[in-house]
Short mmCIF file of C-alpha atoms and ligand atoms in Angstrom, two decimals:
data_model
loop_
_atom_site.label_atom_id
_atom_site.label_comp_id
_atom_site.label_asym_id
_atom_site.label_seq_id
_atom_site.Cartn_x
_atom_site.Cartn_y
_atom_site.Cartn_z
CA MET A 1 18.77 13.43 -28.37
CA THR A 2 21.36 12.53 -25.10
CA ILE A 3 19.45 12.08 -22.13
CA ARG A 4 20.42 14.60 -19.44
CA THR A 5 18.50 14.67 -15.91
CA ARG A 6 18.84 16.55 -12.73
CA PHE A 7 18.72 16.24 -9.14
CA ALA A 8 17.62 19.86 -7.60
CA PRO A 9 17.89 19.68 -3.99
CA SER A 10 17.34 22.65 -2.05
CA PRO A 11 20.17 23.11 0.79
CA THR A 12 17.95 22.68 4.21
CA GLY A 13 20.90 21.04 6.23
CA LEU A 14 20.24 17.16 5.39
CA LEU A 15 19.75 14.83 2.62
CA HIS A 16 16.41 13.60 2.55
CA ILE A 17 16.12 9.54 1.80
CA GLY A 18 12.77 10.31 -0.34
CA ASN A 19 15.60 13.10 -2.08
CA ALA A 20 18.36 10.54 -2.02
CA ARG A 21 16.20 7.86 -4.13
CA ALA A 22 15.43 10.72 -6.74
CA ALA A 23 18.53 11.31 -6.97
CA LEU A 24 19.34 7.71 -7.48
CA PHE A 25 16.68 7.52 -9.94
CA ASN A 26 17.97 10.76 -11.90
CA PHE A 27 21.04 9.13 -11.93
CA LEU A 28 19.99 5.17 -13.23
CA PHE A 29 17.56 6.75 -15.60
CA SER A 30 20.66 8.30 -17.89
CA ARG A 31 23.20 6.00 -17.06
CA HIS A 32 20.67 3.30 -18.53
CA HIS A 33 20.17 5.58 -22.31
CA GLY A 34 23.90 6.42 -21.90
CA GLY A 35 22.83 9.98 -21.05
CA GLN A 36 24.02 12.51 -18.47
CA PHE A 37 23.20 13.37 -14.85
CA LEU A 38 23.02 16.76 -13.57
CA LEU A 39 23.03 18.55 -10.27
CA ARG A 40 21.51 21.85 -9.76
CA ILE A 41 22.10 23.27 -5.54
CA GLU A 42 18.28 25.25 -5.62
CA ASP A 43 19.85 27.71 -3.05
CA THR A 44 17.71 30.74 -3.42
CA ASP A 45 16.92 30.54 0.49
CA ARG A 46 19.64 32.94 1.14
CA ALA A 47 19.10 32.03 5.03
CA ARG A 48 18.85 28.34 4.62
CA SER A 49 21.54 28.28 2.06
CA THR A 50 24.96 27.90 3.56
CA GLN A 51 27.88 26.36 2.73
CA HIS A 52 27.48 23.62 4.94
CA ALA A 53 24.02 22.38 4.00
CA VAL A 54 25.66 22.82 0.26
CA ASP A 55 28.23 20.08 1.75
CA VAL A 56 25.91 17.69 2.94
CA ILE A 57 24.48 17.51 -0.19
CA LEU A 58 27.46 17.12 -2.28
CA ASP A 59 29.39 14.29 0.57
CA GLY A 60 25.91 12.51 0.51
CA LEU A 61 25.83 12.07 -3.35
CA ASP A 62 29.73 11.12 -3.64
CA TRP A 63 29.21 8.53 -0.49
CA MET A 64 26.40 6.92 -2.58
CA GLY A 65 28.18 7.28 -5.76
CA LEU A 66 25.78 9.55 -7.59
CA THR A 67 28.18 12.05 -8.54
CA PRO A 68 27.28 14.64 -11.17
CA ASP A 69 29.02 14.62 -14.62
CA GLU A 70 29.26 18.33 -14.84
CA PRO A 71 29.82 20.91 -11.83
CA PRO A 72 26.96 21.39 -9.92
CA VAL A 73 24.85 24.42 -10.99
CA TYR A 74 23.69 27.22 -8.45
CA GLN A 75 20.37 28.92 -8.81
CA PHE A 76 21.21 31.93 -7.17
CA ALA A 77 24.34 32.71 -9.27
CA ARG A 78 21.59 32.65 -12.50
CA GLN A 79 19.49 35.59 -11.17
CA ALA A 80 20.20 37.97 -14.25
CA ARG A 81 19.36 34.93 -15.94
CA HIS A 82 15.55 34.39 -14.75
CA ALA A 83 14.99 38.33 -15.00
CA GLU A 84 15.82 38.16 -19.01
CA VAL A 85 13.49 35.84 -19.48
CA ALA A 86 10.96 37.48 -17.78
CA LEU A 87 11.44 40.49 -19.78
CA ALA A 88 11.52 38.62 -23.00
CA LEU A 89 8.14 37.19 -21.70
CA LEU A 90 6.82 41.24 -20.92
CA GLU A 91 8.09 42.19 -23.98
CA ALA A 92 6.28 39.31 -25.75
CA GLY A 93 2.79 40.04 -24.27
CA HIS A 94 3.14 36.69 -22.24
CA ALA A 95 3.58 38.67 -18.86
CA TYR A 96 2.23 42.16 -17.37
CA ARG A 97 3.57 44.25 -14.41
CA CYS A 98 1.01 43.68 -11.46
CA TYR A 99 1.33 47.15 -9.40
CA CYS A 100 -1.06 45.15 -6.97
CA THR A 101 0.06 46.39 -3.08
CA GLN A 102 -0.15 44.14 -0.40
CA ASP A 103 -3.33 45.17 0.83
CA GLU A 104 -5.30 44.89 -2.48
CA LEU A 105 -3.82 41.58 -2.55
CA LYS A 106 -4.95 40.75 1.05
CA ALA A 107 -8.57 41.92 -0.22
CA MET A 108 -9.02 40.06 -2.67
CA ARG A 109 -8.23 36.37 -0.96
CA GLU A 110 -10.41 37.68 1.76
CA GLN A 111 -13.11 38.26 -1.10
CA ALA A 112 -12.71 34.74 -3.01
CA ALA A 113 -12.63 33.43 0.99
CA ALA A 114 -16.29 34.92 1.60
CA GLU A 115 -17.58 34.04 -1.75
CA GLY A 116 -16.31 30.32 -1.17
CA ARG A 117 -13.78 30.46 -3.98
CA PRO A 118 -10.08 29.32 -3.69
CA PRO A 119 -7.59 32.67 -2.97
CA ARG A 120 -6.74 33.56 -6.34
CA TYR A 121 -5.00 36.71 -8.60
CA ASP A 122 -8.20 38.01 -9.98
CA GLY A 123 -6.35 39.48 -13.00
CA LEU A 124 -6.71 43.15 -11.82
CA TRP A 125 -3.79 44.53 -14.31
CA ARG A 126 -4.16 41.53 -16.76
CA ASP A 127 -5.84 43.76 -18.87
CA ARG A 128 -5.17 47.63 -17.12
CA ASP A 129 -2.83 49.80 -20.06
CA PRO A 130 0.62 49.88 -18.09
CA SER A 131 0.08 53.76 -18.58
CA GLU A 132 -2.54 53.60 -15.31
CA ALA A 133 0.44 52.17 -13.18
CA PRO A 134 1.28 54.85 -10.33
CA ALA A 135 4.52 56.33 -11.26
CA GLY A 136 7.36 54.43 -9.46
CA ALA A 137 5.45 52.21 -7.70
CA PRO A 138 6.78 48.35 -7.47
CA PHE A 139 5.60 46.03 -9.43
CA THR A 140 5.87 42.07 -10.13
CA VAL A 141 5.74 40.42 -13.14
CA ARG A 142 2.82 37.92 -13.49
CA LEU A 143 2.47 35.10 -16.37
CA ARG A 144 -0.43 35.93 -18.52
CA SER A 145 -1.59 32.14 -18.59
CA PRO A 146 -4.28 31.04 -20.60
CA ARG A 147 -7.76 31.49 -19.61
CA ASP A 148 -9.33 28.41 -22.11
CA GLY A 149 -8.03 24.87 -22.55
CA GLU A 150 -6.00 22.59 -20.39
CA THR A 151 -2.94 21.82 -19.83
CA VAL A 152 -2.04 17.90 -20.03
CA VAL A 153 1.07 16.35 -18.77
CA ASP A 154 1.74 12.50 -20.21
CA ASP A 155 3.93 11.96 -16.74
CA LEU A 156 6.13 8.63 -17.24
CA VAL A 157 4.72 6.89 -14.17
CA GLN A 158 1.42 8.70 -13.15
CA GLY A 159 0.09 8.53 -16.55
CA GLU A 160 -1.75 11.24 -18.69
CA ILE A 161 -3.11 14.48 -16.27
CA ARG A 162 -5.29 17.44 -17.33
CA VAL A 163 -6.10 20.48 -15.18
CA ALA A 164 -8.17 22.85 -17.02
CA ASN A 165 -6.16 26.32 -17.18
CA ALA A 166 -8.93 27.92 -15.64
CA GLU A 167 -8.16 26.76 -12.45
CA MET A 168 -4.50 28.52 -12.39
CA ASP A 169 -4.18 32.09 -12.36
CA ASP A 170 -1.93 34.51 -13.29
CA MET A 171 1.28 33.36 -11.15
CA VAL A 172 4.35 35.88 -10.05
CA ILE A 173 7.80 35.03 -11.91
CA LEU A 174 9.35 37.66 -10.80
CA ARG A 175 9.15 39.66 -7.26
CA ALA A 176 9.04 43.35 -6.86
CA ASP A 177 12.75 43.11 -5.84
CA GLY A 178 13.77 41.50 -9.22
CA SER A 179 14.02 38.06 -7.70
CA PRO A 180 12.55 35.21 -9.68
CA THR A 181 9.92 32.65 -8.27
CA TYR A 182 10.61 29.36 -7.63
CA MET A 183 8.18 28.15 -10.32
CA HIS A 184 9.91 30.57 -12.89
CA ALA A 185 13.92 29.61 -11.96
CA VAL A 186 13.34 25.71 -12.30
CA VAL A 187 12.10 26.28 -15.85
CA VAL A 188 14.71 28.71 -16.52
CA ASP A 189 17.26 26.21 -15.67
CA ASP A 190 15.89 22.81 -16.56
CA HIS A 191 15.80 24.43 -20.27
CA ASP A 192 19.33 25.91 -20.32
CA MET A 193 20.51 22.54 -18.96
CA ALA A 194 19.14 21.16 -21.82
CA ILE A 195 17.26 19.13 -19.45
CA THR A 196 14.97 16.03 -21.49
CA HIS A 197 14.15 14.33 -18.39
CA VAL A 198 12.29 15.68 -14.77
CA ILE A 199 12.18 13.07 -12.36
CA ARG A 200 10.72 14.18 -8.94
CA GLY A 201 8.93 13.41 -6.24
CA ASP A 202 4.74 13.64 -6.75
CA ASP A 203 4.66 16.51 -4.31
CA HIS A 204 5.58 18.69 -7.11
CA MET A 205 2.79 17.88 -9.43
CA THR A 206 0.89 20.76 -9.65
CA ASN A 207 3.99 22.70 -10.07
CA THR A 208 4.51 21.04 -13.25
CA PHE A 209 1.11 22.15 -14.86
CA ARG A 210 2.57 25.76 -13.68
CA GLN A 211 5.64 25.37 -14.82
CA SER A 212 4.02 24.13 -18.32
CA GLN A 213 2.75 27.08 -18.64
CA ILE A 214 6.38 29.23 -18.83
CA TYR A 215 7.55 26.42 -21.31
CA ALA A 216 4.88 27.15 -23.71
CA ALA A 217 4.54 30.56 -23.15
CA MET A 218 8.42 30.88 -23.79
CA GLY A 219 7.71 28.70 -26.94
CA TRP A 220 10.57 26.05 -25.19
CA GLU A 221 10.12 22.39 -25.38
CA ARG A 222 8.92 20.80 -22.52
CA PRO A 223 11.00 18.30 -20.65
CA ARG A 224 9.18 14.70 -20.13
CA PHE A 225 8.27 14.29 -16.47
CA ALA A 226 8.27 11.52 -14.22
CA HIS A 227 6.58 12.16 -10.80
CA LEU A 228 7.89 9.70 -7.87
CA PRO A 229 5.35 8.46 -5.29
CA LEU A 230 6.81 9.55 -1.42
CA ILE A 231 8.26 7.32 0.65
CA HIS A 232 5.90 6.57 3.70
CA GLY A 233 6.76 5.22 7.21
CA PRO A 234 5.76 1.29 8.07
CA ASP A 235 2.78 2.27 9.44
CA GLY A 236 1.56 4.29 5.97
CA ALA A 237 2.20 7.71 7.80
CA LYS A 238 4.31 10.08 6.50
CA LEU A 239 7.71 9.43 7.30
CA SER A 240 9.15 11.43 10.70
CA LYS A 241 11.32 11.52 13.32
CA ARG A 242 9.50 8.42 15.31
CA HIS A 243 9.81 5.86 12.52
CA GLY A 244 13.45 6.17 12.82
CA ALA A 245 16.44 7.71 10.45
CA GLN A 246 15.53 9.85 7.64
CA SER A 247 18.78 11.40 6.26
CA VAL A 248 21.35 9.97 4.63
CA VAL A 249 23.71 10.94 7.48
CA GLU A 250 21.82 9.20 10.05
CA PHE A 251 21.48 6.30 7.99
CA ARG A 252 25.51 6.43 7.48
CA GLU A 253 26.20 6.96 11.43
CA GLN A 254 23.79 4.13 12.03
CA GLY A 255 26.08 1.49 9.96
CA TYR A 256 24.82 0.95 6.46
CA LEU A 257 26.67 0.52 3.41
CA PRO A 258 26.10 2.92 0.87
CA GLU A 259 25.23 0.57 -1.71
CA ALA A 260 22.74 -1.28 0.54
CA LEU A 261 21.28 2.10 1.05
CA ASP A 262 20.97 2.57 -3.06
CA ASN A 263 20.06 -1.05 -3.27
CA TYR A 264 16.87 -0.75 -0.73
CA LEU A 265 15.78 2.31 -1.84
CA LEU A 266 15.52 1.29 -5.53
CA ARG A 267 13.57 -1.91 -4.88
CA LEU A 268 11.37 0.49 -2.68
CA GLY A 269 9.35 1.68 -5.21
CA TRP A 270 11.15 0.16 -8.36
CA GLY A 271 10.98 -3.29 -9.26
CA HIS A 272 12.15 -6.14 -12.25
CA GLY A 273 11.05 -9.44 -11.45
CA ASP A 274 12.04 -10.82 -8.36
CA ALA A 275 15.63 -8.89 -8.46
CA GLU A 276 16.52 -8.37 -4.87
CA VAL A 277 19.83 -7.66 -4.46
CA LEU A 278 21.72 -5.35 -7.54
CA SER A 279 24.74 -4.54 -8.40
CA ARG A 280 25.21 -0.43 -9.54
CA ASP A 281 26.05 -2.35 -12.81
CA GLU A 282 23.10 -4.46 -13.10
CA GLN A 283 21.11 -1.58 -11.82
CA ILE A 284 21.63 0.45 -14.71
CA ARG A 285 21.05 -2.04 -17.20
CA LEU A 286 17.88 -3.06 -15.66
CA PHE A 287 16.46 0.42 -14.64
CA ASP A 288 13.69 1.97 -16.73
CA LEU A 289 10.89 4.29 -15.18
CA ASP A 290 8.34 1.93 -16.56
CA GLY A 291 8.96 -0.20 -13.45
CA VAL A 292 8.18 1.91 -11.16
CA GLY A 293 4.91 2.05 -9.03
CA ARG A 294 2.27 4.33 -8.57
CA SER A 295 1.59 4.11 -5.32
CA ALA A 296 3.42 5.12 -2.04
CA SER A 297 5.97 3.11 -0.86
CA ARG A 298 6.42 1.84 2.96
CA MET A 299 9.71 2.15 4.43
CA ASP A 300 10.90 -1.37 6.18
CA TYR A 301 13.89 -0.54 8.33
CA THR A 302 14.15 -4.48 9.01
CA LYS A 303 14.69 -5.29 5.21
CA LEU A 304 16.67 -2.14 4.93
CA THR A 305 18.75 -3.97 7.75
CA HIS A 306 18.66 -7.64 6.41
CA MET A 307 20.08 -5.96 2.99
CA ASN A 308 22.97 -4.60 4.55
CA GLY A 309 24.20 -7.73 6.08
CA VAL A 310 24.13 -8.90 2.47
CA TRP A 311 26.25 -6.38 1.45
CA LEU A 312 28.34 -6.25 4.18
CA ARG A 313 29.14 -10.08 3.55
CA ALA A 314 30.42 -9.12 0.12
CA ALA A 315 32.02 -6.02 1.26
CA ASP A 316 35.74 -6.04 1.15
CA ASP A 317 37.43 -7.01 4.51
CA GLY A 318 40.46 -3.84 4.13
CA ARG A 319 37.11 -1.72 3.63
CA LEU A 320 34.97 -2.96 6.34
CA ALA A 321 38.33 -2.74 8.98
CA ARG A 322 39.40 0.69 8.08
CA ASP A 323 35.74 1.37 8.82
CA VAL A 324 35.68 -0.42 12.17
CA LEU A 325 39.04 1.13 13.50
CA ALA A 326 37.13 4.71 12.55
CA ARG A 327 34.21 4.00 14.72
CA LEU A 328 36.26 2.41 17.64
CA GLU A 329 38.91 5.61 17.67
CA GLY A 330 37.56 7.18 20.97
CA ARG A 331 36.04 4.55 22.85
CA PRO A 332 37.38 3.80 26.15
CA GLY A 333 39.43 1.25 27.28
CA LEU A 334 40.74 0.30 23.48
CA VAL A 335 44.28 0.41 22.11
CA LEU A 336 43.62 0.88 18.30
CA ASP A 337 47.68 0.62 17.16
CA GLU A 338 48.51 -1.56 14.39
CA VAL A 339 48.45 -5.07 16.20
CA ALA A 340 44.92 -4.33 16.71
CA ALA A 341 44.53 -3.27 12.82
CA ALA A 342 45.71 -6.45 11.89
CA ARG A 343 43.78 -9.30 13.90
CA ILE A 344 40.46 -6.95 13.13
CA LEU A 345 41.51 -7.55 9.23
CA ARG A 346 42.46 -10.70 10.05
CA LEU A 347 39.12 -11.92 12.00
CA MET A 348 37.07 -9.68 9.15
CA PRO A 349 35.66 -12.96 6.95
CA GLY A 350 34.38 -14.57 10.27
CA LEU A 351 33.32 -10.79 12.03
CA LYS A 352 31.23 -10.07 8.97
CA GLU A 353 29.33 -13.04 8.60
CA ARG A 354 27.48 -12.14 11.85
CA ALA A 355 27.03 -8.48 11.72
CA ARG A 356 23.97 -6.74 10.09
CA THR A 357 25.48 -3.14 10.49
CA LEU A 358 28.99 -1.47 10.49
CA VAL A 359 28.06 -0.24 14.24
CA GLU A 360 26.99 -4.15 15.21
CA LEU A 361 30.59 -4.97 13.48
CA ALA A 362 32.78 -2.60 15.41
CA ASP A 363 30.63 -3.58 18.65
CA ALA A 364 31.73 -7.34 17.62
CA ALA A 365 35.43 -6.26 16.81
CA ALA A 366 36.29 -4.63 19.90
CA PHE A 367 37.77 -7.38 22.10
CA LEU A 368 40.12 -7.55 19.46
CA ALA A 369 41.64 -3.99 20.54
CA ARG A 370 41.29 -4.54 24.18
CA THR A 371 44.11 -5.36 26.70
CA VAL A 372 44.31 -7.80 29.62
CA PRO A 373 42.53 -7.98 32.02
CA LEU A 374 39.10 -8.00 29.82
CA PRO A 375 36.26 -6.96 31.23
CA LEU A 376 33.97 -9.95 31.37
CA ASP A 377 30.05 -9.69 31.03
CA ALA A 378 27.80 -12.08 33.59
CA LYS A 379 27.62 -14.74 31.18
CA ALA A 380 31.21 -15.28 30.22
CA SER A 381 31.89 -15.19 33.92
CA SER A 382 29.83 -17.81 34.82
CA LEU A 383 31.21 -20.14 32.57
CA LEU A 384 34.91 -19.61 34.07
CA THR A 385 34.29 -22.49 36.58
CA PRO A 386 36.85 -23.96 38.85
CA ASP A 387 36.27 -27.21 36.03
CA ALA A 388 36.68 -24.70 33.07
CA ARG A 389 40.06 -22.81 34.37
CA ALA A 390 41.64 -26.35 34.99
CA LEU A 391 40.73 -27.02 31.37
CA LEU A 392 42.20 -23.66 30.11
CA HIS A 393 45.14 -24.14 32.00
CA GLY A 394 45.83 -27.26 30.30
CA PHE A 395 45.23 -25.80 27.30
CA ALA A 396 47.61 -23.26 27.52
CA GLY A 397 50.53 -25.79 27.39
CA GLU A 398 49.30 -26.99 23.85
CA ILE A 399 48.94 -23.34 22.68
CA ALA A 400 52.27 -22.45 23.65
CA ALA A 401 53.55 -25.20 21.65
CA LEU A 402 51.29 -25.38 19.02
CA GLU A 403 53.37 -25.12 15.32
CA PRO A 404 52.22 -23.82 12.69
CA PHE A 405 49.77 -21.82 14.90
CA THR A 406 46.52 -21.92 12.47
CA ALA A 407 43.17 -22.25 12.67
CA ALA A 408 43.33 -25.86 11.26
CA GLU A 409 45.96 -26.83 14.27
CA ILE A 410 43.84 -24.36 17.15
CA ASP A 411 40.94 -26.29 16.08
CA ALA A 412 42.76 -29.88 16.04
CA ALA A 413 43.98 -28.90 19.21
CA LEU A 414 40.83 -28.22 21.01
CA ARG A 415 39.61 -31.51 20.03
CA ARG A 416 42.65 -33.29 21.08
CA HIS A 417 42.78 -31.60 24.50
CA ALA A 418 38.45 -31.76 24.98
CA ASP A 419 38.83 -35.67 24.02
CA ALA A 420 41.88 -36.01 26.42
CA HIS A 421 39.77 -34.81 29.16
CA GLY A 422 36.97 -36.94 28.27
CA ARG A 423 35.24 -33.48 27.61
CA LYS A 424 32.60 -32.27 24.88
CA LEU A 425 34.37 -29.91 22.82
CA GLY A 426 32.05 -27.07 24.19
CA GLN A 427 32.97 -27.41 27.63
CA LEU A 428 36.38 -26.17 26.66
CA ALA A 429 35.58 -23.58 23.41
CA GLN A 430 33.20 -21.75 25.51
CA PRO A 431 35.34 -20.80 28.37
CA LEU A 432 37.90 -19.99 26.13
CA ARG A 433 35.48 -18.02 24.00
CA ALA A 434 34.72 -16.11 27.34
CA ALA A 435 38.57 -15.43 28.19
CA MET A 436 39.58 -14.41 24.16
CA THR A 437 36.42 -12.20 24.16
CA GLY A 438 35.15 -11.01 27.60
CA SER A 439 31.42 -12.37 25.87
CA THR A 440 30.31 -15.18 24.84
CA THR A 441 29.70 -14.90 21.22
CA SER A 442 32.47 -14.31 18.36
CA PRO A 443 33.22 -15.83 15.04
CA PRO A 444 34.54 -19.50 15.30
CA ILE A 445 36.67 -19.44 17.91
CA ASP A 446 39.82 -21.15 16.19
CA ALA A 447 39.83 -18.04 13.51
CA THR A 448 39.62 -15.82 16.66
CA VAL A 449 42.85 -17.30 18.65
CA GLU A 450 44.63 -17.45 15.24
CA ALA A 451 43.77 -13.84 14.99
CA LEU A 452 44.65 -13.08 18.36
CA GLY A 453 48.17 -14.58 18.02
CA ARG A 454 49.57 -16.97 20.32
CA ASP A 455 51.14 -14.55 23.04
CA GLU A 456 48.12 -12.53 23.03
CA THR A 457 45.83 -15.43 23.37
CA LEU A 458 48.36 -16.89 26.31
CA ALA A 459 47.90 -13.78 28.28
CA ARG A 460 44.07 -13.56 27.97
CA ILE A 461 44.36 -17.28 29.34
CA ARG A 462 46.89 -16.64 32.64
CA SER A 463 44.61 -12.99 32.88
CA VAL A 464 41.68 -14.90 33.80
CA LEU A 465 43.43 -17.70 35.46
CA GLY A 466 45.28 -15.10 37.33
CA ALA A 467 41.82 -13.27 38.73
CA ALA A 468 40.89 -16.88 39.41
CA ILE A 469 43.65 -17.36 41.42
CA GLY A 470 43.51 -13.68 43.06
CA GLY A 471 39.89 -14.31 43.56
N1 LIG B 501 14.38 22.11 -5.28
C1 LIG B 501 13.11 21.01 -4.72
C2 LIG B 501 13.16 20.45 -3.72
O1 LIG B 501 14.23 20.15 -3.54
C3 LIG B 501 13.16 20.42 -6.27
C4 LIG B 501 12.62 20.86 -7.71
C5 LIG B 501 12.37 20.40 -8.87
O2 LIG B 501 13.04 18.81 -8.42
O3 LIG B 501 12.00 20.51 -9.74
O4 LIG B 501 11.85 19.77 -3.33
#
């Protein structure tokens, strides 16, 4: 049997990380077993299902490296097939036409409430002769659910769960306008797509019992089910805006790498020994549903940020430099030309050591794209004392003559110059950093100076010396 899983989002305009994690688990499970991962867009809510909402899902999955193995299936386009199956159920006697009016259904609900019963359809048309139907009246199609026995789901995460069939009323599978209900469409689609494993959030658990009844009525083999516990906020409450980012787009904007988000979402609710940082290949090799925990997980943004830092340091410098340039685009006071791009790429090994997100990385790299005079923050200004400026003035002479212009030579020159003037290295290096970056933090100063190049280094030193004379 070929394992086939699917991710079946409703296009609502965002890809929630709970859903993204479900997609990841479906992807990894199918890959681990040499199977296929499919995508079904559940676009039956026509008001919400815009092309933009669909693109958000497609882009998000693509960004996370979870590209489906077949073109997406669009649920709305399959309405005729959903109706066909409903008619087959009618013909087989597993479903019936219900002519109840809205008023009758309302009265049914009110009576149930008055008697303290859950609001259920009372089976009014279940055994009525169709000849009693009012001529030309609209009808819905309801499943003739079994009244006795129970429905058992052997969930691959939650274990065995049983529900008495008497607990479930005869649900509508086809509405009066001929459109299928969600419950019905999902079953028909999963069957037709030959899905073997349905892995989804445990908010769908009750749907699974309902859906099982449709499989049984059609005589179709049910897929196996795995219901994933939800992701909560750090305080244990339902994840919401006030906790922080929730959608894949937000995490992307906040500077998280897809591989870090993947890795974090995998570890949130799945474990394999002490393994923390796992490459995609390792994830595929190790993932299986028996490692998925049964209780809700808590989103830990600090841990995610830490993990992002780990992946950032492992990421390719060219890729990071391109991302940084895109993030700096449009910021005032920067010149993002080829020279700046080359400097950013050159200093990337040092820059990425210090950043935890791409936003921090871009902030830390911005000085490389500035032109003199640089804005100086308060701490940087305070380092540029008359004494420090005099030292820098002399050091500029060394820089002008330095050959080759490499980090190692720059470091040696710094030490020599500080030594010759009876100063500690920091007494020269710190003011130099202030002049180069406008701040007091940066990658090692020798690498920073090397990345800026001789001319720019001299221009930046002259600029602070000039400001000193002018001031
Ligand atoms: N479309 C449903 C949702 O977005 C998921 C259906 C399923 O996975 O069976 O919640």
